[in-house]
Coordinates of N, CA and C in Angstrom, one line a residue:
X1 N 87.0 143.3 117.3 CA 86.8 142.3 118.3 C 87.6 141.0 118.0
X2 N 87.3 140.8 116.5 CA 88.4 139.5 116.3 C 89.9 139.3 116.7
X3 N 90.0 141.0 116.5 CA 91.9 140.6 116.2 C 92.3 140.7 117.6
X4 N 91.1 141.0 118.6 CA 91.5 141.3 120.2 C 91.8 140.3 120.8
X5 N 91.1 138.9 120.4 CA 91.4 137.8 120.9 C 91.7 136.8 120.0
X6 N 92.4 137.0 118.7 CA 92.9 136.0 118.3 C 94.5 136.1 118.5
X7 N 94.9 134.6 118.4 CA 96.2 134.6 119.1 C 97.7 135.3 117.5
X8 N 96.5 136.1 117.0 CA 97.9 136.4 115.5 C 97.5 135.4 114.2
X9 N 97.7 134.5 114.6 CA 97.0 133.3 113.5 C 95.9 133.3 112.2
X10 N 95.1 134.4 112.7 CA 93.9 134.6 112.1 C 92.8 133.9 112.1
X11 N 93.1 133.1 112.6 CA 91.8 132.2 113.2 C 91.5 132.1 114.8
X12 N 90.0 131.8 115.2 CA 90.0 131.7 116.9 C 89.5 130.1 117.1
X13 N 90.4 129.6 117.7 CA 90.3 128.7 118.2 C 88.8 128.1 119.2
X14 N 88.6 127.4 119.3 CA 87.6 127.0 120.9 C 87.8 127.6 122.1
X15 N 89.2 127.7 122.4 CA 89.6 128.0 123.7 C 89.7 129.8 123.4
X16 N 90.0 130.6 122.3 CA 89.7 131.9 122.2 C 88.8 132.1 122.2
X17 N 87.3 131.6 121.7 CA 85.9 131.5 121.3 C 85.6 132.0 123.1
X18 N 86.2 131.0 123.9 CA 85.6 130.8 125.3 C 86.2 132.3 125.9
X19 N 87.4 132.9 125.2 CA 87.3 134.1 126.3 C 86.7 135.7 125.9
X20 N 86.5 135.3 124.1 CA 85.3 136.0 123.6 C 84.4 136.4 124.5
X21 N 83.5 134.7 124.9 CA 82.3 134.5 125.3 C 82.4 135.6 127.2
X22 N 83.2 135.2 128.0 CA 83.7 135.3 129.1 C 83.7 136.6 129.1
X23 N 83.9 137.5 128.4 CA 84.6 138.9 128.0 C 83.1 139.0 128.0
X24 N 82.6 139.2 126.5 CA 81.5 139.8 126.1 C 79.7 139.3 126.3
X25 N 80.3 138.0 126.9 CA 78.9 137.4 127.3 C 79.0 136.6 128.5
X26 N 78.9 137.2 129.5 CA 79.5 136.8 130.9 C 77.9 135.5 131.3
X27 N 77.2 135.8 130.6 CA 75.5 135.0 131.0 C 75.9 133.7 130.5
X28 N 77.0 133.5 129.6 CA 76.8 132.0 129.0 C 78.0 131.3 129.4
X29 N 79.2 132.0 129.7 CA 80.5 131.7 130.4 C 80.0 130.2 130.9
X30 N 79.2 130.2 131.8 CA 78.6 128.6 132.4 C 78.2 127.7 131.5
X31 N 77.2 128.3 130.4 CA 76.8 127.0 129.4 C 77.8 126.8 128.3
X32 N 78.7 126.0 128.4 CA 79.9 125.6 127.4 C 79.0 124.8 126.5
X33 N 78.0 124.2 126.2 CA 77.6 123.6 125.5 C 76.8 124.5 124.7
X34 N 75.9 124.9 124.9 CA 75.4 126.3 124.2 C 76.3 126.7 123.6
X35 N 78.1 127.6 124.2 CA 79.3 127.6 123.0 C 79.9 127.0 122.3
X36 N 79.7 125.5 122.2 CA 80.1 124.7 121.5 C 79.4 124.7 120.7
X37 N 77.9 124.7 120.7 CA 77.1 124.5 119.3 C 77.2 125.5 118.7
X38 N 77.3 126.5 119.3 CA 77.1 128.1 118.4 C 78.8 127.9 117.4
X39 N 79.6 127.3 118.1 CA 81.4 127.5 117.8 C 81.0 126.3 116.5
X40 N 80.5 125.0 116.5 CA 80.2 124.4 115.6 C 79.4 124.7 114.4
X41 N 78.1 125.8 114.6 CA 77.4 126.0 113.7 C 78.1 126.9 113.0
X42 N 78.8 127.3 113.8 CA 79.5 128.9 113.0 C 80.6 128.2 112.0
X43 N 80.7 127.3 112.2 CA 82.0 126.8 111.7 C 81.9 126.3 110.3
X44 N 81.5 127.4 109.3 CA 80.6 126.5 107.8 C 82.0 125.4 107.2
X45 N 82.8 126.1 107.4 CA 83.8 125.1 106.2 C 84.6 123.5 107.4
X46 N 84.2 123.7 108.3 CA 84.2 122.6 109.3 C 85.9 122.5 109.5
X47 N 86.7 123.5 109.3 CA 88.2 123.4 109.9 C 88.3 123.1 111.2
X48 N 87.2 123.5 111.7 CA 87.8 123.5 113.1 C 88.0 124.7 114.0
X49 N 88.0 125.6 113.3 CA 88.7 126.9 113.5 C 87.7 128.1 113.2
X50 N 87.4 129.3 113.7 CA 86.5 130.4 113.7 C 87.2 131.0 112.6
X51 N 86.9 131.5 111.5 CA 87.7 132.7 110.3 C 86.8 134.1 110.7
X52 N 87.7 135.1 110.3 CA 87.2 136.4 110.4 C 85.4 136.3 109.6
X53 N 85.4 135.8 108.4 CA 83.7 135.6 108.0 C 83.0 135.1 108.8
X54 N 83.5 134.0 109.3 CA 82.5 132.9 110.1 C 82.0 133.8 111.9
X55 N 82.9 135.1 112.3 CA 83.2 135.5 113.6 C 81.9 136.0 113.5
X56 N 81.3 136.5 112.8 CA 79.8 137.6 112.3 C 79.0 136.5 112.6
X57 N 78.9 135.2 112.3 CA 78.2 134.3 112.3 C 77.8 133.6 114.1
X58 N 79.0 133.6 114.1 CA 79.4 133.1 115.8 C 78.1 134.0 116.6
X59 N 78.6 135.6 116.3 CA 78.4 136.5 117.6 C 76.8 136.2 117.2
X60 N 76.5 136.1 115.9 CA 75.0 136.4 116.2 C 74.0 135.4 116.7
X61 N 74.9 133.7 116.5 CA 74.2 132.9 117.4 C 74.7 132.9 118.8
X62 N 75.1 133.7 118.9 CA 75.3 133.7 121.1 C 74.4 135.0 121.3

């Protein structure tokens, strides 16, 4: 699921996070804030950026 929507980079951005969500969680597509926290909390080393470890983290808070 990671490497479906990451742009090659190895990391997912915010804006790939959002088509995750849109794809696989069409219920929260609306609450962007709810994905920003979950995209924030997931985010342990605070880059900025989603990593393949941190992606397990993401899905299980959405």
């Amino acid at each position: 699921l990671f490497q479906r929507f990451d742009n090659g980079n190895g990391i997912l951005s915010l804006t790939e996070i959002d088509r995750v969500v849109v794809h696989w969680y069409p219920e929260f597509g609306t609450n962007r804030q709810a994905i920003i926290r979950a995209y924030r909390a997931a985010d342990s080393d605070r880059s900025g950026f989603i990593e393949l470890k941190e992606f397990q983290c993401l899905i299980a808070l959405l």
